[in-house]
Short mmCIF file of C-alpha atoms in Angstrom, two decimals:
data_model
loop_
_atom_site.label_atom_id
_atom_site.label_comp_id
_atom_site.label_asym_id
_atom_site.label_seq_id
_atom_site.Cartn_x
_atom_site.Cartn_y
_atom_site.Cartn_z
CA UNK A 66 24.91 23.85 119.37
CA UNK A 67 25.40 23.18 115.83
CA UNK A 68 24.70 20.23 113.68
CA UNK A 69 24.84 19.96 109.96
CA UNK A 70 24.34 17.83 106.93
CA UNK A 71 26.91 17.33 104.22
CA UNK A 72 26.50 16.91 100.52
CA UNK A 73 29.43 16.58 98.19
CA UNK A 74 29.83 16.12 94.50
CA UNK A 75 31.57 12.91 93.60
CA UNK A 76 30.19 12.26 90.16
CA UNK A 77 31.62 9.54 88.08
CA UNK A 78 33.98 10.99 85.62
CA UNK A 79 33.77 10.18 81.99
CA UNK A 80 35.76 9.06 79.01
CA UNK A 81 39.41 9.35 80.05
CA UNK A 82 38.50 10.57 83.52
CA UNK A 83 36.50 7.44 84.28
CA UNK A 84 38.91 6.08 86.78
CA UNK A 85 40.13 8.25 89.59
CA UNK A 86 40.26 5.14 91.78
CA UNK A 87 40.26 4.63 95.48
CA UNK A 88 42.63 3.71 98.19
CA UNK A 89 46.36 3.62 97.92
CA UNK A 90 46.65 6.41 95.36
CA UNK A 91 45.39 8.91 97.89
CA UNK A 92 47.70 7.50 100.52
CA UNK A 93 50.82 7.27 98.37
CA UNK A 94 50.22 10.57 96.62
CA UNK A 95 49.31 12.21 99.90
CA UNK A 96 52.64 11.18 101.36
CA UNK A 97 54.59 12.59 98.41
CA UNK A 98 52.57 15.74 97.92
CA UNK A 99 52.74 16.71 101.56
CA UNK A 100 56.48 16.26 102.11
CA UNK A 101 56.73 19.78 103.40
CA UNK A 102 54.03 18.99 105.95
CA UNK A 103 54.91 15.44 106.91
CA UNK A 104 57.67 14.46 109.22
CA UNK A 105 57.17 13.24 112.72
CA UNK A 106 54.15 15.49 112.45
CA UNK A 107 52.87 18.30 110.32
CA UNK A 108 55.01 21.40 110.36
CA UNK A 109 53.40 24.34 112.06
CA UNK A 110 52.26 27.28 109.99
CA UNK A 111 54.65 30.12 110.67
CA UNK A 112 52.00 32.62 111.63
CA UNK A 113 50.61 33.89 114.89
CA UNK A 114 47.53 35.27 113.16
CA UNK A 115 44.34 33.93 114.68
CA UNK A 116 41.83 32.94 112.02
CA UNK A 117 38.17 31.97 111.94
CA UNK A 118 37.10 28.75 110.23
CA UNK A 119 33.49 27.92 109.36
CA UNK A 120 33.29 24.12 109.16
CA UNK A 121 30.14 22.58 107.68
CA UNK A 122 29.65 18.89 108.48
CA UNK A 123 27.07 16.43 107.28
CA UNK A 124 24.88 14.74 109.83
CA UNK A 125 24.86 11.60 107.69
CA UNK A 126 26.65 9.00 109.79
CA UNK A 127 29.30 9.52 112.42
CA UNK A 128 32.26 9.07 110.07
CA UNK A 129 32.14 12.62 108.73
CA UNK A 130 31.81 14.15 112.19
CA UNK A 131 34.60 12.04 113.71
CA UNK A 132 37.13 12.95 111.05
CA UNK A 133 36.12 16.60 111.25
CA UNK A 134 36.68 16.45 115.01
CA UNK A 135 40.27 15.39 114.40
CA UNK A 136 40.93 18.23 111.94
CA UNK A 137 39.19 20.73 114.24
CA UNK A 138 41.30 19.56 117.18
CA UNK A 139 44.46 20.62 115.37
CA UNK A 140 42.99 23.95 114.26
CA UNK A 141 42.06 24.69 117.87
CA UNK A 142 45.52 23.64 119.10
CA UNK A 143 47.02 26.14 116.67
CA UNK A 144 45.01 28.93 118.27
CA UNK A 145 42.15 29.46 115.81
CA UNK A 146 38.39 29.80 116.26
CA UNK A 147 36.27 27.09 114.64
CA UNK A 148 32.51 27.35 114.10
CA UNK A 149 31.06 23.90 113.38
CA UNK A 150 27.70 23.66 111.62
CA UNK A 151 26.30 20.16 111.92
CA UNK A 152 23.39 17.94 112.85
CA UNK A 153 25.69 15.31 114.38
CA UNK A 154 25.71 14.84 118.17
CA UNK A 155 27.89 17.40 119.89
CA UNK A 156 29.68 14.77 121.97
CA UNK A 157 31.45 13.51 118.85
CA UNK A 158 33.40 16.77 118.88
CA UNK A 159 33.62 17.46 122.60
CA UNK A 160 35.09 14.01 123.26
CA UNK A 161 38.13 15.34 121.42
CA UNK A 162 38.05 19.09 121.96
CA UNK A 163 37.32 21.18 125.05
CA UNK A 164 37.91 24.80 124.19
CA UNK A 165 36.14 28.17 124.31
CA UNK A 166 37.31 28.63 120.71
CA UNK A 167 35.02 25.82 119.50
CA UNK A 168 31.51 26.98 118.61
CA UNK A 169 28.50 24.91 117.57
CA UNK A 170 25.53 25.84 115.46
CA UNK A 171 22.80 23.31 114.82
CA UNK A 172 22.00 23.30 111.14
CA UNK A 173 21.07 20.98 108.30
CA UNK A 174 21.64 22.39 104.82
CA UNK A 175 21.57 19.10 102.91
CA UNK A 176 20.09 15.78 103.97
CA UNK A 177 22.73 13.36 102.71
CA UNK A 178 21.27 9.89 102.20
CA UNK A 179 18.01 9.04 103.94
CA UNK A 180 18.09 5.57 105.47
CA UNK A 181 15.30 3.52 107.00
CA UNK A 182 17.91 1.55 108.95
CA UNK A 183 21.69 1.21 109.01
CA UNK A 184 21.79 -0.80 105.77
CA UNK A 185 18.85 0.50 103.75
CA UNK A 186 19.01 3.73 101.75
CA UNK A 187 15.81 5.06 100.18
CA UNK A 188 16.86 6.93 97.01
CA UNK A 189 13.42 8.33 96.21
CA UNK A 190 12.82 9.66 99.71
CA UNK A 191 16.34 11.09 99.70
CA UNK A 192 15.70 13.10 96.53
CA UNK A 193 12.30 14.24 97.77
CA UNK A 194 13.75 15.41 101.05
CA UNK A 195 16.68 17.11 99.34
CA UNK A 196 14.25 18.96 97.09
CA UNK A 197 12.15 20.15 100.04
CA UNK A 198 15.04 21.07 102.34
CA UNK A 199 17.67 22.35 99.91
CA UNK A 200 16.36 22.99 96.39
CA UNK A 201 13.17 24.92 97.14
CA UNK A 202 14.61 27.16 99.89
CA UNK A 203 17.92 27.59 98.03
CA UNK A 204 17.69 31.38 97.74
CA UNK A 205 17.04 31.84 101.45
CA UNK A 206 19.80 29.38 102.35
CA UNK A 207 22.33 31.24 100.23
CA UNK A 208 21.33 34.58 101.75
CA UNK A 209 21.24 33.34 105.35
CA UNK A 210 24.60 31.58 105.19
CA UNK A 211 26.23 34.54 103.48
CA UNK A 212 25.10 36.83 106.30
CA UNK A 213 26.30 34.37 108.93
CA UNK A 214 29.75 34.03 107.35
CA UNK A 215 30.07 37.80 107.34
CA UNK A 216 28.86 37.98 110.95
CA UNK A 217 31.54 35.60 112.26
CA UNK A 218 34.20 37.15 109.97
CA UNK A 219 35.12 33.76 108.52
CA UNK A 220 38.53 33.52 106.88
CA UNK A 221 37.86 30.11 105.30
CA UNK A 222 34.86 27.88 104.66
CA UNK A 223 35.51 24.16 105.08
CA UNK A 224 32.96 21.58 103.97
CA UNK A 225 32.58 17.84 104.57
CA UNK A 226 30.88 17.93 102.24
CA UNK A 227 27.98 20.31 101.79
CA UNK A 228 27.96 21.57 98.22
CA UNK A 229 25.77 24.64 98.75
CA UNK A 230 28.28 26.39 101.00
CA UNK A 231 30.88 26.35 98.24
CA UNK A 232 28.58 28.65 96.28
CA UNK A 233 27.90 30.77 99.36
CA UNK A 234 31.61 31.23 100.00
CA UNK A 235 32.17 32.29 96.39
CA UNK A 236 29.33 34.81 96.62
CA UNK A 237 30.82 36.32 99.77
CA UNK A 238 34.36 36.28 98.44
CA UNK A 239 35.74 33.78 100.96
CA UNK A 240 37.85 30.80 99.82
CA UNK A 241 36.35 27.35 100.40
CA UNK A 242 37.85 23.89 100.78
CA UNK A 243 36.16 20.49 100.80
CA UNK A 244 37.67 17.67 102.86
CA UNK A 245 36.30 14.30 101.80
CA UNK A 246 36.71 10.91 100.18
CA UNK A 247 33.46 11.21 98.22
CA UNK A 248 31.00 13.83 97.09
CA UNK A 249 27.25 13.63 96.91
CA UNK A 250 26.88 13.89 93.17
CA UNK A 251 28.25 10.40 92.59
CA UNK A 252 25.92 9.14 95.32
CA UNK A 253 22.89 11.04 94.01
CA UNK A 254 23.56 10.08 90.42
CA UNK A 255 22.63 6.53 91.38
CA UNK A 256 19.41 7.84 92.93
CA UNK A 257 18.54 9.74 89.76
CA UNK A 258 18.71 6.42 87.93
CA UNK A 259 15.96 5.14 90.21
CA UNK A 260 13.89 8.33 90.24
CA UNK A 261 14.04 9.26 86.57
CA UNK A 262 15.31 12.24 84.58
CA UNK A 263 13.15 14.80 86.37
CA UNK A 264 15.68 14.76 89.20
CA UNK A 265 18.78 15.26 87.08
CA UNK A 266 18.89 18.98 87.82
CA UNK A 267 19.75 18.13 91.43
CA UNK A 268 22.99 16.45 90.43
CA UNK A 269 23.85 19.21 87.98
CA UNK A 270 23.35 21.88 90.65
CA UNK A 271 25.47 19.99 93.17
CA UNK A 272 28.25 19.71 90.61
CA UNK A 273 28.00 23.39 89.77
CA UNK A 274 28.21 24.33 93.45
CA UNK A 275 31.27 22.16 94.03
CA UNK A 276 33.02 23.80 91.09
CA UNK A 277 33.21 26.99 93.20
CA UNK A 278 35.44 25.22 95.70
CA UNK A 279 39.08 26.37 95.67
CA UNK A 280 40.57 23.05 96.78
CA UNK A 281 39.61 19.49 97.57
CA UNK A 282 41.62 17.88 100.36
CA UNK A 283 41.14 14.30 99.25
CA UNK A 284 41.16 11.44 101.72
CA UNK A 285 42.28 7.86 101.03
CA UNK A 286 39.60 5.52 99.69
CA UNK A 287 38.30 8.30 97.45
CA UNK A 288 35.72 8.13 94.69
CA UNK A 289 35.95 9.98 91.37
CA UNK A 290 35.36 13.68 92.02
CA UNK A 291 35.76 15.56 88.71
CA UNK A 292 33.91 18.68 89.89
CA UNK A 293 36.91 19.76 91.92
CA UNK A 294 39.59 21.63 90.00
CA UNK A 295 42.47 21.44 92.50
CA UNK A 296 43.16 18.35 94.58
CA UNK A 297 45.51 17.83 97.52
CA UNK A 298 45.93 14.28 98.85
CA UNK A 299 46.52 13.63 102.54
CA UNK A 300 46.99 10.50 104.69
CA UNK A 301 44.17 8.86 106.66
CA UNK A 302 42.34 11.15 109.03
CA UNK A 303 41.66 9.12 112.16
CA UNK A 304 41.15 9.90 115.81
CA UNK A 305 43.98 9.10 118.21
CA UNK A 306 43.87 6.50 120.98
CA UNK A 307 43.60 7.47 124.63
CA UNK A 308 43.50 4.07 126.33
CA UNK A 309 45.37 0.81 125.94
CA UNK A 310 43.69 -2.53 125.26
CA UNK A 311 44.32 -3.52 128.87
CA UNK A 312 42.69 -0.35 130.18
CA UNK A 313 39.62 -0.80 127.99
CA UNK A 314 39.11 -4.41 129.04
CA UNK A 315 39.61 -3.56 132.70
CA UNK A 316 37.06 -0.72 132.57
CA UNK A 317 34.51 -2.96 130.83
CA UNK A 318 35.23 -5.91 133.13
CA UNK A 319 36.26 -8.24 130.31
CA UNK A 320 38.79 -11.02 130.91
CA UNK A 321 41.86 -11.28 128.71
CA UNK A 322 40.84 -14.68 127.32
CA UNK A 323 37.48 -13.43 125.96
CA UNK A 324 37.29 -12.69 122.23
CA UNK A 325 35.79 -9.26 121.53
CA UNK A 326 33.77 -8.18 118.50
CA UNK A 327 32.33 -4.68 118.21
CA UNK A 328 29.02 -4.30 116.37
CA UNK A 329 29.22 -0.83 114.87
CA UNK A 330 26.61 0.36 112.37
CA UNK A 331 26.34 3.94 113.57
CA UNK A 332 22.83 3.03 114.71
CA UNK A 333 21.52 -0.43 115.46
CA UNK A 334 19.50 -1.99 112.58
CA UNK A 335 15.93 -2.19 113.82
CA UNK A 336 15.34 -5.62 112.30
CA UNK A 337 18.40 -7.18 113.94
CA UNK A 338 17.26 -9.28 116.89
CA UNK A 339 20.41 -10.34 118.68
CA UNK A 340 20.53 -13.85 120.13
CA UNK A 341 23.05 -15.67 122.29
CA UNK A 342 23.69 -18.33 119.63
CA UNK A 343 24.94 -15.70 117.16
CA UNK A 344 28.35 -15.82 118.83
CA UNK A 345 30.78 -18.74 119.18
CA UNK A 346 31.67 -19.86 122.68
CA UNK A 347 34.16 -17.55 124.37
CA UNK A 348 33.08 -14.44 122.45
CA UNK A 349 31.53 -11.19 123.69
CA UNK A 350 29.93 -8.58 121.42
CA UNK A 351 30.07 -4.87 122.28
CA UNK A 352 27.05 -3.15 120.74
CA UNK A 353 27.17 0.48 119.58
CA UNK A 354 23.94 2.41 119.21
CA UNK A 355 21.59 0.00 120.99
CA UNK A 356 18.42 1.61 122.30
CA UNK A 357 17.96 2.04 126.03
CA UNK A 358 14.99 -0.32 125.99
CA UNK A 359 16.65 -3.07 123.97
CA UNK A 360 17.29 -6.26 125.92
CA UNK A 361 20.49 -8.09 125.02
CA UNK A 362 21.63 -11.67 125.65
CA UNK A 363 24.33 -12.31 128.25
CA UNK A 364 27.11 -12.44 125.65
CA UNK A 365 26.20 -9.00 124.26
CA UNK A 366 27.01 -5.74 126.05
CA UNK A 367 25.68 -2.24 125.35
CA UNK A 368 28.15 0.58 124.98
CA UNK A 369 27.24 4.13 126.05
CA UNK A 370 25.98 6.44 123.32
CA UNK A 371 28.99 8.71 123.74
CA UNK A 372 31.59 5.93 123.89
CA UNK A 373 34.93 6.78 122.31
CA UNK A 374 34.97 4.09 119.63
CA UNK A 375 38.65 4.25 118.51
CA UNK A 376 39.74 2.86 121.89
CA UNK A 377 37.11 0.11 121.65
CA UNK A 378 38.01 -0.79 118.06
CA UNK A 379 41.71 -1.00 118.91
CA UNK A 380 40.91 -3.28 121.87
CA UNK A 381 38.63 -5.60 119.86
CA UNK A 382 39.56 -8.74 117.97
CA UNK A 383 37.32 -7.75 115.05
CA UNK A 384 34.43 -5.49 114.04
CA UNK A 385 31.10 -6.09 112.28
CA UNK A 386 29.56 -3.13 110.49
CA UNK A 387 28.89 -1.28 107.26
CA UNK A 388 31.51 0.27 105.02
CA UNK A 389 31.93 3.92 105.86
CA UNK A 390 35.01 6.09 106.02
CA UNK A 391 35.06 6.31 109.83
CA UNK A 392 34.84 2.57 110.42
CA UNK A 393 37.21 1.62 107.60
CA UNK A 394 39.87 4.18 108.51
CA UNK A 395 39.89 3.30 112.20
CA UNK A 396 39.87 -0.44 111.48
CA UNK A 397 42.87 -0.02 109.18
CA UNK A 398 44.74 2.35 111.48
CA UNK A 399 44.38 0.07 114.49
CA UNK A 400 44.58 -3.23 112.59
CA UNK A 401 41.16 -4.51 113.59
CA UNK A 402 39.79 -7.09 111.09
CA UNK A 403 36.52 -5.80 109.64
CA UNK A 404 33.54 -8.00 108.75
CA UNK A 405 31.43 -5.70 106.59
CA UNK A 406 27.88 -5.91 105.23
CA UNK A 407 27.03 -4.42 101.84
CA UNK A 408 24.77 -1.37 101.63
CA UNK A 409 22.82 -0.66 98.44
CA UNK A 410 22.68 2.77 96.80
CA UNK A 411 25.96 4.07 98.19
CA UNK A 412 28.66 4.33 95.55
CA UNK A 413 31.33 5.17 98.11
CA UNK A 414 31.47 1.50 99.11
CA UNK A 415 33.48 -0.08 96.24
CA UNK A 416 36.37 2.31 96.76
CA UNK A 417 36.55 1.85 100.52
CA UNK A 418 36.23 -1.89 100.05
CA UNK A 419 39.16 -2.03 97.67
CA UNK A 420 41.31 -0.05 100.08
CA UNK A 421 40.31 -2.28 102.98
CA UNK A 422 40.97 -5.50 101.09
CA UNK A 423 44.23 -4.20 99.64
CA UNK A 424 45.55 -4.10 103.20
CA UNK A 425 44.05 -7.50 104.04
CA UNK A 426 41.73 -5.86 106.52
CA UNK A 427 38.24 -7.10 105.72
CA UNK A 428 35.81 -9.75 104.51
CA UNK A 429 32.19 -9.43 103.41
CA UNK A 430 29.25 -10.91 105.30
CA UNK A 431 25.90 -11.24 103.56
CA UNK A 432 22.94 -9.39 104.99
CA UNK A 433 21.13 -12.68 105.39
CA UNK A 434 24.01 -14.07 107.46
CA UNK A 435 23.94 -10.96 109.65
CA UNK A 436 20.21 -11.13 110.30
CA UNK A 437 20.04 -14.90 110.74
CA UNK A 438 22.95 -14.99 113.16
CA UNK A 439 25.26 -17.06 110.94
CA UNK A 440 28.26 -15.19 112.30
CA UNK A 441 30.67 -17.94 113.33
CA UNK A 442 32.36 -18.67 109.96
CA UNK A 443 32.89 -14.96 109.31
CA UNK A 444 34.39 -14.36 112.73
CA UNK A 445 36.70 -17.31 112.23
CA UNK A 446 37.81 -16.00 108.84
CA UNK A 447 38.32 -12.54 110.29
CA UNK A 448 40.66 -13.95 112.91
CA UNK A 449 42.86 -15.33 110.13
CA UNK A 450 43.32 -11.88 108.55
CA UNK A 451 46.56 -10.00 109.03
CA UNK A 452 45.80 -6.30 108.48
CA UNK A 453 48.94 -4.64 107.15
CA UNK A 454 48.26 -0.91 106.98
CA UNK A 455 51.54 0.84 107.77
CA UNK A 456 50.96 4.23 106.15
CA UNK A 457 50.72 7.53 107.97
CA UNK A 458 47.57 8.24 109.97
CA UNK A 459 48.23 11.91 110.72
CA UNK A 460 45.93 13.21 107.99
CA UNK A 461 44.03 15.39 110.47
CA UNK A 462 47.18 17.28 111.38
CA UNK A 463 48.27 17.56 107.75
CA UNK A 464 44.82 18.75 106.62
CA UNK A 465 44.69 21.37 109.39
CA UNK A 466 48.03 22.83 108.32
CA UNK A 467 46.94 22.97 104.69
CA UNK A 468 43.70 24.72 105.65
CA UNK A 469 45.67 27.36 107.53
CA UNK A 470 47.99 27.92 104.56
CA UNK A 471 45.02 28.29 102.21
CA UNK A 472 43.34 30.75 104.58
CA UNK A 473 46.55 32.78 104.59
CA UNK A 474 46.76 32.69 100.81
CA UNK A 475 50.00 30.71 100.86
CA UNK A 476 48.78 27.61 99.08
CA UNK A 477 48.49 27.68 95.30
CA UNK A 478 46.77 25.20 93.02
CA UNK A 479 49.73 24.73 90.73
CA UNK A 480 52.21 23.78 93.44
CA UNK A 481 51.37 20.16 94.07
CA UNK A 482 48.60 19.18 91.72
CA UNK A 483 49.14 20.22 88.14
CA UNK A 484 46.57 19.70 85.44
CA UNK A 485 48.71 16.89 84.04
CA UNK A 486 48.71 15.25 87.45
CA UNK A 487 44.95 15.52 87.61
CA UNK A 488 44.72 13.66 84.31
CA UNK A 489 47.07 10.95 85.56
CA UNK A 490 44.88 10.51 88.63
CA UNK A 491 42.10 9.43 86.31
CA UNK A 492 44.08 6.32 85.43
CA UNK A 493 44.37 3.24 87.60
CA UNK A 494 47.97 2.22 88.32
CA UNK A 495 48.93 -1.44 88.21
CA UNK A 496 49.32 -1.79 91.96
CA UNK A 497 45.71 -0.73 92.37
CA UNK A 498 44.51 -3.67 90.30
CA UNK A 499 46.02 -6.42 92.40
CA UNK A 500 43.37 -8.50 94.08
CA UNK A 501 43.37 -11.45 96.43
CA UNK A 502 43.38 -14.83 94.72
CA UNK A 503 39.89 -16.20 94.34
CA UNK A 504 38.25 -12.77 94.38
CA UNK A 505 37.70 -12.48 90.64
CA UNK A 506 34.02 -11.80 91.18
CA UNK A 507 34.82 -8.44 92.71
CA UNK A 508 37.71 -7.38 90.52
CA UNK A 509 37.80 -3.85 89.24
CA UNK A 510 36.09 -4.12 85.82
CA UNK A 511 38.51 -4.32 82.93
CA UNK A 512 36.98 -1.27 81.24
CA UNK A 513 37.80 0.71 84.37
CA UNK A 514 41.13 -0.77 85.34
CA UNK A 515 42.70 -0.36 81.91
CA UNK A 516 41.89 3.34 81.70
CA UNK A 517 45.50 4.28 82.32
CA UNK A 518 46.84 2.35 79.34
CA UNK A 519 44.08 3.58 77.07
CA UNK A 520 44.29 7.19 78.20
CA UNK A 521 46.20 8.37 75.16
CA UNK A 522 45.01 6.06 72.41
CA UNK A 523 41.34 5.48 73.19
CA UNK A 524 40.38 8.77 71.62
CA UNK A 525 41.57 7.59 68.21
CA UNK A 526 39.75 4.26 68.29
CA UNK A 527 36.19 5.12 69.40
CA UNK A 528 33.22 6.74 67.75
CA UNK A 529 34.37 10.01 69.25
CA UNK A 530 37.84 11.36 69.79
CA UNK A 531 38.42 13.62 72.74
CA UNK A 532 41.25 16.09 72.77
CA UNK A 533 41.54 16.68 76.50
CA UNK A 534 42.32 20.15 77.70
CA UNK A 535 42.58 20.12 81.53
CA UNK A 536 38.99 19.97 82.70
CA UNK A 537 37.68 20.63 79.18
CA UNK A 538 36.85 18.35 76.26
CA UNK A 539 36.81 19.17 72.55
CA UNK A 540 34.94 16.63 70.41
CA UNK A 541 35.92 15.81 66.82
CA UNK A 542 34.82 12.94 64.60
CA UNK A 543 37.35 10.11 64.63
CA UNK A 544 36.06 8.20 61.63
CA UNK A 545 37.36 10.82 59.23
CA UNK A 546 40.76 10.58 57.57
CA UNK A 547 41.46 14.22 58.36
CA UNK A 548 41.21 13.80 62.15
CA UNK A 549 44.98 14.27 62.73
CA UNK A 550 44.91 17.57 60.85
CA UNK A 551 41.92 18.83 62.84
CA UNK A 552 43.55 17.79 66.10
CA UNK A 553 46.81 19.47 65.13
CA UNK A 554 44.99 22.69 64.25
CA UNK A 555 43.17 22.76 67.59
CA UNK A 556 46.42 22.14 69.46
CA UNK A 557 48.03 25.05 67.65
CA UNK A 558 45.15 27.34 68.56
CA UNK A 559 45.38 26.30 72.19
CA UNK A 560 49.14 26.94 72.17
CA UNK A 561 48.52 30.41 70.78
CA UNK A 562 45.93 31.15 73.44
CA UNK A 563 43.11 31.36 70.91
CA UNK A 564 41.00 28.52 72.33
CA UNK A 565 39.05 29.27 75.49
CA UNK A 566 37.57 26.64 77.79
CA UNK A 567 34.41 28.54 78.64
CA UNK A 568 33.29 28.86 75.04
CA UNK A 569 32.40 25.28 74.29
CA UNK A 570 32.50 23.42 77.57
CA UNK A 571 30.35 24.74 80.41
CA UNK A 572 30.23 23.17 83.86
CA UNK A 573 26.94 21.51 83.01
CA UNK A 574 28.43 20.16 79.79
CA UNK A 575 31.39 18.77 81.71
CA UNK A 576 28.98 16.94 83.97
CA UNK A 577 27.14 15.51 80.98
CA UNK A 578 30.46 14.28 79.63
CA UNK A 579 30.80 12.23 82.80
CA UNK A 580 27.93 10.10 81.52
CA UNK A 581 28.53 7.36 79.00
CA UNK A 582 26.80 7.96 75.64
CA UNK A 583 24.96 5.09 73.99
CA UNK A 584 27.57 4.36 71.37
CA UNK A 585 30.26 4.06 74.03
CA UNK A 586 28.39 1.34 75.90
CA UNK A 587 28.66 -1.35 73.26
CA UNK A 588 30.60 -4.36 74.46
CA UNK A 589 31.65 -7.60 72.82
CA UNK A 590 29.12 -10.41 73.09
CA UNK A 591 29.93 -12.70 75.97
CA UNK A 592 31.70 -9.99 77.95
CA UNK A 593 28.92 -9.38 80.46
CA UNK A 594 31.37 -9.68 83.32
CA UNK A 595 33.06 -6.46 82.30
CA UNK A 596 30.04 -4.48 81.16
CA UNK A 597 29.79 -0.92 82.32
CA UNK A 598 27.39 -1.02 85.31
CA UNK A 599 23.82 -0.09 84.46
CA UNK A 600 23.75 2.78 86.97
CA UNK A 601 26.71 4.30 85.11
CA UNK A 602 25.75 3.40 81.58
CA UNK A 603 22.34 5.02 81.86
CA UNK A 604 23.66 8.27 83.27
CA UNK A 605 23.67 9.97 79.90
CA UNK A 606 19.99 9.42 79.33
CA UNK A 607 19.05 10.44 82.86
CA UNK A 608 21.07 13.64 82.70
CA UNK A 609 19.56 14.49 79.35
CA UNK A 610 22.94 14.68 77.65
#
């Protein structure tokens, strides 16, 4: 059996690239970019060639494993062999796929985020564990995985989203693809802020490894991921339903007039002591991940460890949990109102939250309210929500077809995602800035939301001007009267092919440019509400840039 751990590079972009924002862009762009794949379903790859896919999956949370299971299901249906490397429970995959062409290998290459419970991430322990399990044995990991890929004759390496294997694939000469909505560099960058500059090399190495990836298949609700050169957007990847609401209720012995809430944290918080008074009269709570020894009140019911949660979510009146891709995507797809609790030190959250709220699918509950049992007002508010997600949810099928095309060498970077398009993705379109009335406290910061309008002119107004060459930055002083002449000269050299990206802008330098230098952090007095967040503003110092 095989179980893995994912780690992906999602570092916060910089300057112009500071705003590759979240939700709808991935959905809308995914629909347009995949016209040749989308229809009633994804068009089949016109090839009878059986291929071998090595799929590395993080063991951090069930969301990564569940979406991988959906992509793997389609690869298996198309007749290919899939070797899954993961630390996640095998049943997550076998619930969906029963095939002799599905192979498991238990393995953890990267630890993800270490949590003491479902809501508490320990950044220092995470970095320490990553150092011990990934940094120190790096040479042996690279060698071992290279030999294994050769042994299974892999045609394509797929990662969700372990950075190290992108480097391994490049060393072996096999193309690699990441499938994700975030990467671990943006997550770990926040941890470096807490740990200090001694850990900055971890983020730089993750970024460098991701840069070896041929493509990123980007999922809705995505974070900034500037390490990836070529991006393909797809619809939501969610697991299909097998049972109707009526069938689920009948199997669980629940009457039609009972209100159902599913408590889904991917592992029950140890400090949460459930009590009967937590729920309003007429409600029943279905608990995921409860221990076998945990006693529950009469109005709470344990679900089996291997329960197929999409059917339960679709049959529930609402869900309480943390913001993760799996929970958010399935709540949106099956229109289940989501009462979510904030989790510190996980920069994926703001982007998923904005997608969820854009479709009127969720409200936030404080941690104190969760622990104290003050659930009633949140459940009542959730029942007033009208989730309105109507976009495609066949991202697993679409992603599987793209992976096959890439493995066959039929998919080219320039087809659907030009360098100009990548630059546009860094801006936030107007329809991404709309927020519910009364939610000003969680608006996208102005400095971030206005990136699109300022994309062209900001370079001329700041302390530095950046002439942006796709993926590469050339710095010139903007406080000099001769700036236009310098810029014009550089543009001419680029046009003549005399300016080369690798000369002045290494991968490490690109990562440093994602941090905000001191002189770019100055804000007008009294504008604290739109200040660049401290975790972002201090990135430059921590990275040593």
